[in-house]
Coordinates of C-alpha atoms and ligand atoms in Angstrom, one line a residue:
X104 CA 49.1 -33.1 -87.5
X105 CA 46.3 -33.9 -89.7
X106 CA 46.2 -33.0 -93.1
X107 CA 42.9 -33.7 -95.3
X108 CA 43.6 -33.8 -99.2
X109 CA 46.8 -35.5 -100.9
X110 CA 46.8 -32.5 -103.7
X111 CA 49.6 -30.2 -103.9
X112 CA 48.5 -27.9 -100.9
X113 CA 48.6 -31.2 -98.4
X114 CA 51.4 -33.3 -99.8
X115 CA 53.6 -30.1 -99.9
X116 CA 53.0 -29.2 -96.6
X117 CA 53.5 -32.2 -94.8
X118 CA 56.8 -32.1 -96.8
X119 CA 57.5 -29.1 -95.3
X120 CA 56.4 -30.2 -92.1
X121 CA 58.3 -33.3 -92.1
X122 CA 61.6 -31.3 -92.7
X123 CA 60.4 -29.3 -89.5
X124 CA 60.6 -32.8 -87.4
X125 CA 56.7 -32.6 -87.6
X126 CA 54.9 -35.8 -88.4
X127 CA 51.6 -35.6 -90.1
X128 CA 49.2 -38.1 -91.5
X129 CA 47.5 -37.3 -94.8
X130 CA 44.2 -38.6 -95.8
X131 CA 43.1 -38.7 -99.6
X132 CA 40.1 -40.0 -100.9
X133 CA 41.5 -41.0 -104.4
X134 CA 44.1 -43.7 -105.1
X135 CA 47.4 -42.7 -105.8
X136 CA 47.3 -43.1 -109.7
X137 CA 43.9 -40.7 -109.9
X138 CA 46.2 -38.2 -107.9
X139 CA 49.2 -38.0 -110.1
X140 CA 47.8 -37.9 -113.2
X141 CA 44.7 -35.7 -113.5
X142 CA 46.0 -32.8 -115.3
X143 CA 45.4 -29.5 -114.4
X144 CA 47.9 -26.8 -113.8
X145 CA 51.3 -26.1 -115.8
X146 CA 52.7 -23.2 -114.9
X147 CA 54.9 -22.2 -111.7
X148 CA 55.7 -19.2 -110.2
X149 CA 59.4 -17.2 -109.5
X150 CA 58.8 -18.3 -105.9
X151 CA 57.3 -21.6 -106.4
X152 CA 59.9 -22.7 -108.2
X153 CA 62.6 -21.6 -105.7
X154 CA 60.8 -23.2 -102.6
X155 CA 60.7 -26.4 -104.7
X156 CA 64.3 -26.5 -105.1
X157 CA 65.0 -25.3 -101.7
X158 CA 63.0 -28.4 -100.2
X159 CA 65.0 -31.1 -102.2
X160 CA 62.3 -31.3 -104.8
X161 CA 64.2 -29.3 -108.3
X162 CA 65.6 -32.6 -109.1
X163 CA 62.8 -33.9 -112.0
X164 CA 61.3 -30.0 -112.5
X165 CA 65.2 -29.1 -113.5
X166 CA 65.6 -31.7 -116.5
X167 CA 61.9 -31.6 -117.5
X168 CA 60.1 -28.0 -116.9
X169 CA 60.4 -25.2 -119.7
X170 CA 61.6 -21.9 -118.5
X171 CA 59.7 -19.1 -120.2
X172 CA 60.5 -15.7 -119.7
X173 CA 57.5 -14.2 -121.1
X174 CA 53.5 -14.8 -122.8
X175 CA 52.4 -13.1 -125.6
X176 CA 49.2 -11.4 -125.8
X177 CA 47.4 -11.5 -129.0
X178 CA 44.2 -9.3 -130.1
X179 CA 43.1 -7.4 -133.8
X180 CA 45.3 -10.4 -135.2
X181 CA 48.4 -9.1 -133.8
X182 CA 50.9 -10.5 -131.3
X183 CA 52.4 -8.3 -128.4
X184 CA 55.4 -9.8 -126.3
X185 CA 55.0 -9.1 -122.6
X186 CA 59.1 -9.4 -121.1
X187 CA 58.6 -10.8 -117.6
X188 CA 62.6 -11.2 -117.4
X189 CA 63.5 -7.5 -119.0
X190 CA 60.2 -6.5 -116.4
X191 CA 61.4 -7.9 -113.6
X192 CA 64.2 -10.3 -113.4
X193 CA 61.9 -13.1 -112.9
X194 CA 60.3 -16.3 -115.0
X195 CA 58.2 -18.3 -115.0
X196 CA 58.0 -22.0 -115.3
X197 CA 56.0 -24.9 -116.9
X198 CA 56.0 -28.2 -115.1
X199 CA 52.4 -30.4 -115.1
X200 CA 50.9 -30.2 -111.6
X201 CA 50.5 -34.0 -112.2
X202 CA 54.2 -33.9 -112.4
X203 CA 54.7 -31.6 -108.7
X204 CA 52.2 -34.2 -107.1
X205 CA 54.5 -37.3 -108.3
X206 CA 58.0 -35.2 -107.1
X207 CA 56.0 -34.6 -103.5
X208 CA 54.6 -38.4 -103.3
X209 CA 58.1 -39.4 -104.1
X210 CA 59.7 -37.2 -101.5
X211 CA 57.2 -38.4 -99.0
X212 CA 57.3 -42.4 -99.8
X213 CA 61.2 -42.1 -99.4
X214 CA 60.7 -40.4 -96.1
X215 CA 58.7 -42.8 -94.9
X216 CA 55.4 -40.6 -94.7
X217 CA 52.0 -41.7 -93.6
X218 CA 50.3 -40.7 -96.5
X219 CA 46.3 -42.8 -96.8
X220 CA 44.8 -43.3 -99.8
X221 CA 41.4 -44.2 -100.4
X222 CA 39.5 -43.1 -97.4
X223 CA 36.3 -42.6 -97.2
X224 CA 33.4 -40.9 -94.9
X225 CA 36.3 -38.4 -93.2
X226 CA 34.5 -36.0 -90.6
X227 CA 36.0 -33.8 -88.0
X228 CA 34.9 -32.6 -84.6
X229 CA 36.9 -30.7 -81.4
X230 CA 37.7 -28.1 -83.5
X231 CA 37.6 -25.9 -80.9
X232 CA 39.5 -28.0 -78.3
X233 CA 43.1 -28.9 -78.1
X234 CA 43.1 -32.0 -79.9
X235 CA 40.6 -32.1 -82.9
X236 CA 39.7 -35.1 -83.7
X237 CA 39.3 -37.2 -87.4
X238 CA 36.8 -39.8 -88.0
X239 CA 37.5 -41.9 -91.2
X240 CA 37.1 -45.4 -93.0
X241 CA 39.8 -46.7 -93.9
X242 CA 39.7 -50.7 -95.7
X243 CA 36.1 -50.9 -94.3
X244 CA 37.5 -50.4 -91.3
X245 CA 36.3 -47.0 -89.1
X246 CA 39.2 -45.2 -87.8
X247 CA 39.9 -41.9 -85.2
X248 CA 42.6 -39.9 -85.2
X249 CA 43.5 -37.0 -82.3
X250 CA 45.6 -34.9 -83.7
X251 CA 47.4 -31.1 -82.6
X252 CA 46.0 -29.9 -85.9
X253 CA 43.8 -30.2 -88.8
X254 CA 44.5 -28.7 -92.3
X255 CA 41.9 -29.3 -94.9
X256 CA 43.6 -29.4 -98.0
X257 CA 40.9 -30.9 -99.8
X258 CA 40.2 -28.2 -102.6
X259 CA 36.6 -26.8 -103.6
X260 CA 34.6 -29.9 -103.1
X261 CA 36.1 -31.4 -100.0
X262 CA 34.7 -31.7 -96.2
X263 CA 36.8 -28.9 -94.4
X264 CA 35.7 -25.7 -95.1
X265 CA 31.5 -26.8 -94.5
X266 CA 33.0 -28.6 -91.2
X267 CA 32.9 -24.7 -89.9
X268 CA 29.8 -23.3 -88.8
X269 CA 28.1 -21.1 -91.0
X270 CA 27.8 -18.4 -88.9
X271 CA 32.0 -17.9 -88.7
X272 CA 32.3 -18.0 -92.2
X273 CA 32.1 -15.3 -94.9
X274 CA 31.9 -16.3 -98.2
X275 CA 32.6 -13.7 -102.0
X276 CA 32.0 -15.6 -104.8
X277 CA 31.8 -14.4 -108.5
X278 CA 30.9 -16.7 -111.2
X279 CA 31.9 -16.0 -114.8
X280 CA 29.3 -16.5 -117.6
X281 CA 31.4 -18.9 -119.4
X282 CA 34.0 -22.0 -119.0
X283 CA 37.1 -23.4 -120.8
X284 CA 37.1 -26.2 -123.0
X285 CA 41.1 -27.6 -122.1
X286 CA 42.6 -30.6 -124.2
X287 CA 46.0 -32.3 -124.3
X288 CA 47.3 -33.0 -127.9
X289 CA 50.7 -34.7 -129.4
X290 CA 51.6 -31.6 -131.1
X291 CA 54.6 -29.7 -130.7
X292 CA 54.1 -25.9 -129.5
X293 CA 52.9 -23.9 -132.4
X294 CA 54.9 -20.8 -130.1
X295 CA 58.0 -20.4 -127.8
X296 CA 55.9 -19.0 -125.7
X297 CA 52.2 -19.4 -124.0
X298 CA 49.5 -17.2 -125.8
X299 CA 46.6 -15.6 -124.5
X300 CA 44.7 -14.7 -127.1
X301 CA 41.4 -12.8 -127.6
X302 CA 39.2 -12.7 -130.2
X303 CA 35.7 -11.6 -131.3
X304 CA 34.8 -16.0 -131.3
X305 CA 36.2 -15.8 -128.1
X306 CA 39.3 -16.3 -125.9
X307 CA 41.6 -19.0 -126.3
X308 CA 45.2 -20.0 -124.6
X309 CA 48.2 -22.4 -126.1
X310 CA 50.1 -23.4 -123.6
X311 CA 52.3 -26.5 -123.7
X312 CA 53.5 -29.3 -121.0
X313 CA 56.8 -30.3 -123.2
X314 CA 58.3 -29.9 -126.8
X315 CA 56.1 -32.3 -128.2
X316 CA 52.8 -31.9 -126.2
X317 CA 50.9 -28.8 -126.2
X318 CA 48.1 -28.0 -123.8
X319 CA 45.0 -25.2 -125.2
X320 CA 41.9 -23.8 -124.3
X321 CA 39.1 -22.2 -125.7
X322 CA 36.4 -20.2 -123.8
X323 CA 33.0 -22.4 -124.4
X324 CA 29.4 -22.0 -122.2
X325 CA 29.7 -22.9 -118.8
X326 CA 27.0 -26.0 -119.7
X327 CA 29.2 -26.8 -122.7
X328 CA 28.7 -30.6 -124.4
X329 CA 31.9 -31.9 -124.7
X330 CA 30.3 -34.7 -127.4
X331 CA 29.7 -31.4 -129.6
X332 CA 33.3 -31.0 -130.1
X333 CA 34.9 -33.5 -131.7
X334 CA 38.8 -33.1 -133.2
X335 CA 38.2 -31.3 -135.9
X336 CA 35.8 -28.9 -134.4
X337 CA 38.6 -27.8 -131.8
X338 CA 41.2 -27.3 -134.2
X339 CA 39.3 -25.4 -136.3
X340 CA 38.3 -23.2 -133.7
X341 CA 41.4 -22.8 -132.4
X342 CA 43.3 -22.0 -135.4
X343 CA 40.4 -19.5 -135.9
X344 CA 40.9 -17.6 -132.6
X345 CA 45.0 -17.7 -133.0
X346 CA 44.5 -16.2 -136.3
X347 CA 47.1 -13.4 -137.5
X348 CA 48.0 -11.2 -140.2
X349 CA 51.9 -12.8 -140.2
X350 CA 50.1 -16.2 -141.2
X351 CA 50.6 -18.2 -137.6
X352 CA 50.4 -21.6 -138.1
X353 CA 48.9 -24.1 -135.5
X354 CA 50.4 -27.6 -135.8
X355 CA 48.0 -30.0 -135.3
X356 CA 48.2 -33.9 -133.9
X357 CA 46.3 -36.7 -131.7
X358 CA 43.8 -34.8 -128.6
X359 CA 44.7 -37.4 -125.7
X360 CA 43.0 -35.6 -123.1
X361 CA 39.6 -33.5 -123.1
X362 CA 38.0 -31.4 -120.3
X363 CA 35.2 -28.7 -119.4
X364 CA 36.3 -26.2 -116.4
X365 CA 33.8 -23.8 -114.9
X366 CA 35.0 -20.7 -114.2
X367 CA 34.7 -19.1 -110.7
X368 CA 36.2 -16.8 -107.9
X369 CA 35.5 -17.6 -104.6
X370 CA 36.8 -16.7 -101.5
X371 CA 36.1 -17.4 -97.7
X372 CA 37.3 -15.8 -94.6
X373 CA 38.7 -16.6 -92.4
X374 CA 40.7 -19.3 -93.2
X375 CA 40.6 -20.8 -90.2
X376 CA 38.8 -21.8 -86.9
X377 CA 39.5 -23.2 -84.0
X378 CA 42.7 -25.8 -84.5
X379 CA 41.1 -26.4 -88.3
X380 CA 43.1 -24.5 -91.1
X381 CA 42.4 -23.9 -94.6
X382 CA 45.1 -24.1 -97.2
X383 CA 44.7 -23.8 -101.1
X384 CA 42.0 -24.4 -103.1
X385 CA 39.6 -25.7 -100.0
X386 CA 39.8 -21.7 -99.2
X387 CA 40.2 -20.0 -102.6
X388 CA 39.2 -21.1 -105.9
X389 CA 40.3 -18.5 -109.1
X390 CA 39.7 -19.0 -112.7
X391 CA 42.8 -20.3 -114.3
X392 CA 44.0 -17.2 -116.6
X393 CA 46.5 -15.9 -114.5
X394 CA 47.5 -19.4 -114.1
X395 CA 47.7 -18.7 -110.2
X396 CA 45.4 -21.4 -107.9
X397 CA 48.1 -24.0 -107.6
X398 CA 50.7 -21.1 -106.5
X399 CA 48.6 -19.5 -104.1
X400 CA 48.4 -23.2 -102.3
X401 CA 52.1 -23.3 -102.7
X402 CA 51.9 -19.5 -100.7
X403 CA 49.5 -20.5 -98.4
X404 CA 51.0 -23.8 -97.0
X405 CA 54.7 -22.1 -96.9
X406 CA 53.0 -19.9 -94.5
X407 CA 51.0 -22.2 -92.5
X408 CA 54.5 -24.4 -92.1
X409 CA 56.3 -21.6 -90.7
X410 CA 53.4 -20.9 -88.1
X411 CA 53.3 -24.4 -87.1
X412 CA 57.3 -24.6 -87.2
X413 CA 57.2 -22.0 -84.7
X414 CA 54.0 -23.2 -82.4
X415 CA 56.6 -27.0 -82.7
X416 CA 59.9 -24.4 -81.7
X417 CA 59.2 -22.1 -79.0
X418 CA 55.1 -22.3 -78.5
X419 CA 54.9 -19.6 -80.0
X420 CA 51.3 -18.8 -81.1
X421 CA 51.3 -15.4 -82.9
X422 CA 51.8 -16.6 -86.8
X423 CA 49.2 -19.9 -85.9
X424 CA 46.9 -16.7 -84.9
X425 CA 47.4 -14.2 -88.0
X426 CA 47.3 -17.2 -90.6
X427 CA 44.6 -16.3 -91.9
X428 CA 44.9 -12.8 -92.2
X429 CA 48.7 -13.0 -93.7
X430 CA 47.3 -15.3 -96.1
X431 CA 44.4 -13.6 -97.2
X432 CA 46.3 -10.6 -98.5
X433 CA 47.6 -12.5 -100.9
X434 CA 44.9 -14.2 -101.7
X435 CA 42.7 -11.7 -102.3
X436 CA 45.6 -10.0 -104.7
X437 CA 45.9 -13.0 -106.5
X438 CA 41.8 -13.1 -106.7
X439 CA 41.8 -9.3 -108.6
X440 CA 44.8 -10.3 -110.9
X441 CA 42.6 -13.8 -112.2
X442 CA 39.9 -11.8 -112.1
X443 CA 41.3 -8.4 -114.0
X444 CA 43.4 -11.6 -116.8
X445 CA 39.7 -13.2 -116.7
X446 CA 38.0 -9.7 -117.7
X447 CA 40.3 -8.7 -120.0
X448 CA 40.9 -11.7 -122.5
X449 CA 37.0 -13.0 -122.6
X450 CA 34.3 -12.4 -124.8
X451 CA 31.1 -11.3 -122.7
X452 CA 28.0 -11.4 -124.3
X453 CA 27.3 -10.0 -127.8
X454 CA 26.4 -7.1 -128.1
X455 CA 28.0 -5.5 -124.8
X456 CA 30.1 -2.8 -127.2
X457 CA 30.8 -0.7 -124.8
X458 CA 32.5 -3.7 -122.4
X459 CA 34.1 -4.2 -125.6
X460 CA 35.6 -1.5 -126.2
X461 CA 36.8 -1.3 -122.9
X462 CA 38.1 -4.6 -123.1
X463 CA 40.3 -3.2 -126.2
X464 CA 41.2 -0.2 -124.6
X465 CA 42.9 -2.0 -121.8
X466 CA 44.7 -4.7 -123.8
X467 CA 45.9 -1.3 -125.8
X468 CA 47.4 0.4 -122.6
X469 CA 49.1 -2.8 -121.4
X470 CA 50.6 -3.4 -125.1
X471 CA 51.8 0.3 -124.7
X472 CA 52.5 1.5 -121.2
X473 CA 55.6 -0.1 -119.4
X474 CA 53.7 0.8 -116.4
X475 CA 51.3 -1.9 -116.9
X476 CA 52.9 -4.5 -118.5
X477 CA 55.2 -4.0 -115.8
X478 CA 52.2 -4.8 -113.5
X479 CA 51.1 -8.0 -115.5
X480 CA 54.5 -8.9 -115.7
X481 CA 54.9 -9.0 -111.6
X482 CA 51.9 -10.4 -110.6
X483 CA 52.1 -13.3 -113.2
X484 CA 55.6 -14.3 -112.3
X485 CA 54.4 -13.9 -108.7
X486 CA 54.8 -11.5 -106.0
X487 CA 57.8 -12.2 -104.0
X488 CA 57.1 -14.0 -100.7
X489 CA 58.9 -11.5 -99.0
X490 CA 58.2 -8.5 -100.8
X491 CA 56.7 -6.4 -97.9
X492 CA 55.0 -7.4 -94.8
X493 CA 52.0 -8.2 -96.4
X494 CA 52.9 -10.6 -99.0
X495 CA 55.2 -12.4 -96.7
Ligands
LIG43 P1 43.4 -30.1 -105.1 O1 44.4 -30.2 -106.1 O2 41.9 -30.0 -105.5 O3 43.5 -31.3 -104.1 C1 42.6 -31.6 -103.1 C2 42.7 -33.0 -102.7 O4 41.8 -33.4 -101.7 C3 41.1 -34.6 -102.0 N1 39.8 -34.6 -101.3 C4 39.6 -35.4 -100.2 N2 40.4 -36.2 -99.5 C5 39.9 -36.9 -98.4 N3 38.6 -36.7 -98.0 C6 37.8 -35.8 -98.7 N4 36.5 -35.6 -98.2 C7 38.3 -35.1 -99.8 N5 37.8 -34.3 -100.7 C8 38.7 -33.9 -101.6 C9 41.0 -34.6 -103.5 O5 40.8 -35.9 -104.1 C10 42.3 -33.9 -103.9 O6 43.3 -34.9 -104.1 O7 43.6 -28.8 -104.2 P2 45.0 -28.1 -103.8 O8 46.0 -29.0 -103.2 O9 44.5 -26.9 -102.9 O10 45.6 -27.5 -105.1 C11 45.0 -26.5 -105.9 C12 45.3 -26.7 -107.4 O11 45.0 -28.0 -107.7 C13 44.5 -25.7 -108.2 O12 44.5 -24.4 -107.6 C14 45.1 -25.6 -109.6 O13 45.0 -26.8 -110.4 C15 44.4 -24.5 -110.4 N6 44.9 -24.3 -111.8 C16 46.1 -23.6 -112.1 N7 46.8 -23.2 -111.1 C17 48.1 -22.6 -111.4 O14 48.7 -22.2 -110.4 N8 48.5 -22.5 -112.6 C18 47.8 -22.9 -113.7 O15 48.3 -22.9 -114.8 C19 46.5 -23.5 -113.4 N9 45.8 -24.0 -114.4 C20 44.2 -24.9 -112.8 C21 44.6 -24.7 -114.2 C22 43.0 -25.6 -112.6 C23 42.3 -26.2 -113.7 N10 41.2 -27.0 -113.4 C24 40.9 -28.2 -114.0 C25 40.4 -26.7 -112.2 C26 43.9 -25.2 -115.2 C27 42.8 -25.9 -115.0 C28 42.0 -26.4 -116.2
LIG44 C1 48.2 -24.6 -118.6 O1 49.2 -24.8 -119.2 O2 47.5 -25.6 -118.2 C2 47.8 -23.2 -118.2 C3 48.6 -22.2 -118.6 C4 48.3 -20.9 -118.3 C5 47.1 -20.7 -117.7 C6 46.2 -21.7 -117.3 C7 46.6 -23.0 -117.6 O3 46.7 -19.4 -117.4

């Protein structure tokens, strides 16, 4: 097996591969410290958290994640507790990504997995044979690989998904008229809990990586400066946009970390093509306010393992063949839950009232209607993997 991309998506599945008996090589274009520490997601699904266990990897997420059993919406300078537990019985969890990808390098270094950093120039060819092929430099020196099969597991900007001619694929793509300004601070959480908050300055999110680092947000142009907000700026604005009437308090310290995310849905079927398959963000991209991408590569590589366990088992070929459509139901729920969170919680541009006022009138009904907090409540802590056939 070849897998493209040493992210979460690729390191987990060879993981999951390995524990199959299936050996797979993983190429990565970074070195190993860019890898584990560029920060991005924190928080983890019901069912992400319970594969990670189940695959030997709860040791470090058990003594370090924070369990939180609900977010709190906040809008007209008032706070509203949405109860995933009392909703569903489920939680959420929030562990780093940086901190996943250091658990799955771990887990694959002890294992003796053949995972390459720093390769360059990797292109693919046979797709449509029975032993696709990977060309790659690796020291200076050029390298082929024939594997069974490829997964490209290397996200938005990688190789994999332009590798399949135009003519198979179908791309849907929204982009959203704004991006999020993320930073890292030595600050203790202002909240127990993560809050989405929107305001008429805009949206903004605190969300935390540990009791004495929290991680925020706040909704900025998509060709935002960074230089134009120093420190002080951010905190300001921040405390602006948390603003209540019980006098919340944000508690301020050193930013170590500063970042500018554009904010996009995209989605391409299918997912695969010949003996080339797509997993994770190389297939799906959603913006981050349901806090979802990093699951749904978690979803989509569980799946893809138990197709290729299968092909490895019996030859049996039927999962390998409905990959992408079994994936893409998911995917394309998860893509109308960012995109309803996204919708919801933004400011769009002055003077759209009436978008507005819808706005208002839907954060109103999920404040109010068990119904639909319920709803938020079970798509954020994740739809169970085996919930019906079409989640599975
Ligand atoms: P990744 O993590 O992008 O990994 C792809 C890997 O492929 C490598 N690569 C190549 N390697 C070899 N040859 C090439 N030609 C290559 N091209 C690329 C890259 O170096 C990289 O190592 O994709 P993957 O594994 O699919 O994982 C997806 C997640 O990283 C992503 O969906 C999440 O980070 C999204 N996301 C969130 N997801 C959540 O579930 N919960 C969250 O709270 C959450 N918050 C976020 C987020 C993403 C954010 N940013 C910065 C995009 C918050 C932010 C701000
Ligand atoms: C984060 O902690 O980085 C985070 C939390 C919730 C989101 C997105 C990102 O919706």
């Amino acid at each position: 097996m070849g897998i493209i991309g040493a992210g979460p998506a690729g390191l987990l599945l060879s993981h999951l591969l390995h524990l199959q008996g299936i050996e797979s090589v993983v190429l990565e274009a970074r070195d190993a410290k860019y890898v584990q520490h560029r920060v991005r997601a924190g928080v983890l699904e019901h069912g992400t958290v319970e594969l990670l266990r189940e695959v030997g990897l709860g040791k470090r997420l058990d003594e370090l994640a924070l369990r939180h059993e609900g977010i709190e919406l906040r809008f007209d300078r008032r706070g509203h507790r949405i109860d995933f537990l009392e909703l569903t019985g489920r939680t959420v969890t929030v562990y780093g990504q940086q901190e996943v990808v250091k658990d799955l390098i771990a887990a694959r270094i002890s294992a003796g997995g053949d995972v390459r950093f720093e390769i360059d120039a990797v292109t693919l060819d046979r797709l449509d044979g029975d032993t696709p092929r990977m060309r790659f430099r690796q020291a200076d020196t050029e390298r082929v690989l024939d594997c069974d099969f490829i997964v490209g597991c290397d996200g938005f900007h990688g190789i994999s998904r332009p590798t399949i001619p135009a003519d198979v694929l179908r791309i849907y793509e929204r982009l959203y008229p704004f991006a999020w300004l993320g930073v890292l601070a030595e600050a203790p959480p202002s909240s127990d809990e993560l809050i989405y908050a929107h305001s008429n300055r805009g949206f903004a999110l605190h969300s935390m990586r540990s009791p004495t680092v929290t991680r925020q947000y706040l909704q900025v142009t998509p060709d935002e400066d960074i230089k134009a907000w120093p420190d002080d700026r951010i905190w300001s604005e921040l405390a602006l946009r948390f603003a209540d009437d019980t006098g919340f308090v944000l508690t301020k310290g050193a930013i170590f970390e500063k970042g500018v995310t554009p904010m996009r849905s995209f989605v391409v079927e299918p997912m695969q093509y010949g003996r080339l398959y797509l997993a994770g963000d190389a297939a799906h991209i959603v913006p981050p306010t349901g806090a979802k991408g990093l699951n749904l590569a978690v979803a989509d590589v569980r799946l893809l393992s138990r197709g290729l366990a299968a092909f490895y088992a019996d030859g049996r070929t039927d999962l390998l063949a409905e990959y992408s459509a079994t994936a893409l139901r998911r995917v394309w729920r998860v893509t109308h839950f960012s995109w309803w969170m996204t919708s919801m919680l933004h400011r769009f541009d002055a003077g759209a009232e009436f978008d507005e006022r819808l706005q208002h009138a839907q954060l109103d009904y999920v404040v109010s209607s068990r119904a639909m907090a319920t709803s938020l409540a079970e798509n954020y802590t994740g739809l169970p993997f085996d919930a019906s056939w079409c989640y599975r």
